[in-house]
Structure formats: C-alpha cells, structure tokens
Amino acid sequence: MSQGQLGDEDGMRDEPARDTSPSTNEIFDALTAAQRRYVLHYLAGSEVVTLGELAEWVAKRCESDPERTAIMLHHGHLPMLTEVGLVDYDPATRTVEARPELSAAAPFLTLDADR
C-alpha cells in the first residue's frame, strides 16, 4: 500500500511526513495530556528509544501499569505526536525519536519542569 492510504497490520494510518513546523495550537493540543508531556521531556534528552523503555518511564511518573501505558502510547499518544510533527514513531520496530521540531515545544515544556 502506498503512503497516505489506510495502513499497516497495526491498524494505523501510513501518513506522509509533515513539511511544516507544528502550529502553536497543535503544540498546545499535544501538551494537554500529561503522558505526552512526559514523552516529550524524555525524548528531549534521548536518541532513539524503544516503546517499552518509554512506557516504563512514563508509567512510573503516572503511577500506571507499564503494559497499559505502552498500549495507550502505541495507539493514541505517539500517533498524535507524530501527526503534529514532534516525534517519529515507527510502529513496526516500536521505536520513537524526537524530531527537530520538538524544539518548538521546549519553551512550554520548561513551564512543566517538575516532570
């Protein structure tokens, strides 16, 4: 299947890469969920990480089960952050990395520095 069509075995859409930076509204929408803020804090200081590693870290901060957190990240939070253009998530390899556009969210993340 080509990019932009309904997608892979995970039921996720294959979308073409964004060619613009996220808008302020998109960044604010992305930051509304604590789990997404935790993801962005973690990725700001990391290279490529696995979904499992990220889920463990986020789960500790949310006082949640790592397996449940991984499911929520995989199906909801990471696709949303990918769509906005802040991260790249590969569901096939279950790896996540920050995009250069994450720097656009940095000023807002500093307001949430206790994470």
PDB file of N, CA and C in Angstrom, residues 6 8 10 23 31 47 56 66 78-79 83 93 114:
ATOM      1  N   LEU A   6      -4.870   3.845   3.867  1.00  0.00           N
ATOM      2  CA  LEU A   6      -5.045   3.099   5.104  1.00  0.00           C
ATOM      3  C   LEU A   6      -4.017   2.020   5.161  1.00  0.00           C
ATOM      4  N   ASP A   8      -1.253  -0.295   7.954  1.00  0.00           N
ATOM      5  CA  ASP A   8      -0.486  -1.497   8.224  1.00  0.00           C
ATOM      6  C   ASP A   8      -1.254  -2.457   9.113  1.00  0.00           C
ATOM      7  N   ASP A  10      -1.063  -2.938  12.163  1.00  0.00           N
ATOM      8  CA  ASP A  10      -1.434  -2.400  13.460  1.00  0.00           C
ATOM      9  C   ASP A  10      -2.724  -1.594  13.390  1.00  0.00           C
ATOM     10  N   SER A  23       1.986  24.171  14.519  1.00  0.00           N
ATOM     11  CA  SER A  23       1.479  25.479  14.951  1.00  0.00           C
ATOM     12  C   SER A  23       1.436  25.520  16.479  1.00  0.00           C
ATOM     13  N   LEU A  31       0.251  19.066  24.244  1.00  0.00           N
ATOM     14  CA  LEU A  31       0.693  19.151  25.638  1.00  0.00           C
ATOM     15  C   LEU A  31      -0.437  19.014  26.649  1.00  0.00           C
ATOM     16  N   GLU A  47      18.178   9.794  22.337  1.00  0.00           N
ATOM     17  CA  GLU A  47      18.229   9.452  20.919  1.00  0.00           C
ATOM     18  C   GLU A  47      16.984   8.613  20.631  1.00  0.00           C
ATOM     19  N   GLU A  56       7.880   2.368  30.337  1.00  0.00           N
ATOM     20  CA  GLU A  56       8.325   2.184  31.730  1.00  0.00           C
ATOM     21  C   GLU A  56       8.505   3.539  32.407  1.00  0.00           C
ATOM     22  N   PRO A  66       3.007  -0.353  33.275  1.00  0.00           N
ATOM     23  CA  PRO A  66       3.788  -0.140  32.053  1.00  0.00           C
ATOM     24  C   PRO A  66       3.159  -0.751  30.800  1.00  0.00           C
ATOM     25  N   LEU A  78       1.455   8.462  20.855  1.00  0.00           N
ATOM     26  CA  LEU A  78       2.549   8.565  19.876  1.00  0.00           C
ATOM     27  C   LEU A  78       2.055   8.883  18.465  1.00  0.00           C
ATOM     28  N   PRO A  79       0.953   8.274  18.002  1.00  0.00           N
ATOM     29  CA  PRO A  79       0.442   8.699  16.692  1.00  0.00           C
ATOM     30  C   PRO A  79       0.061  10.182  16.661  1.00  0.00           C
ATOM     31  N   GLU A  83       1.720  12.874  14.242  1.00  0.00           N
ATOM     32  CA  GLU A  83       0.897  13.678  13.329  1.00  0.00           C
ATOM     33  C   GLU A  83       1.213  15.164  13.455  1.00  0.00           C
ATOM     34  N   THR A  93       8.863  -1.237  14.325  1.00  0.00           N
ATOM     35  CA  THR A  93      10.021  -1.508  15.187  1.00  0.00           C
ATOM     36  C   THR A  93       9.779  -1.065  16.619  1.00  0.00           C
ATOM     37  N   ASP A 114       8.768  20.186  36.447  1.00  0.00           N
ATOM     38  CA  ASP A 114       8.803  19.194  37.526  1.00  0.00           C
ATOM     39  C   ASP A 114       8.676  17.774  37.008  1.00  0.00           C
TER      40      ASP A 114
END
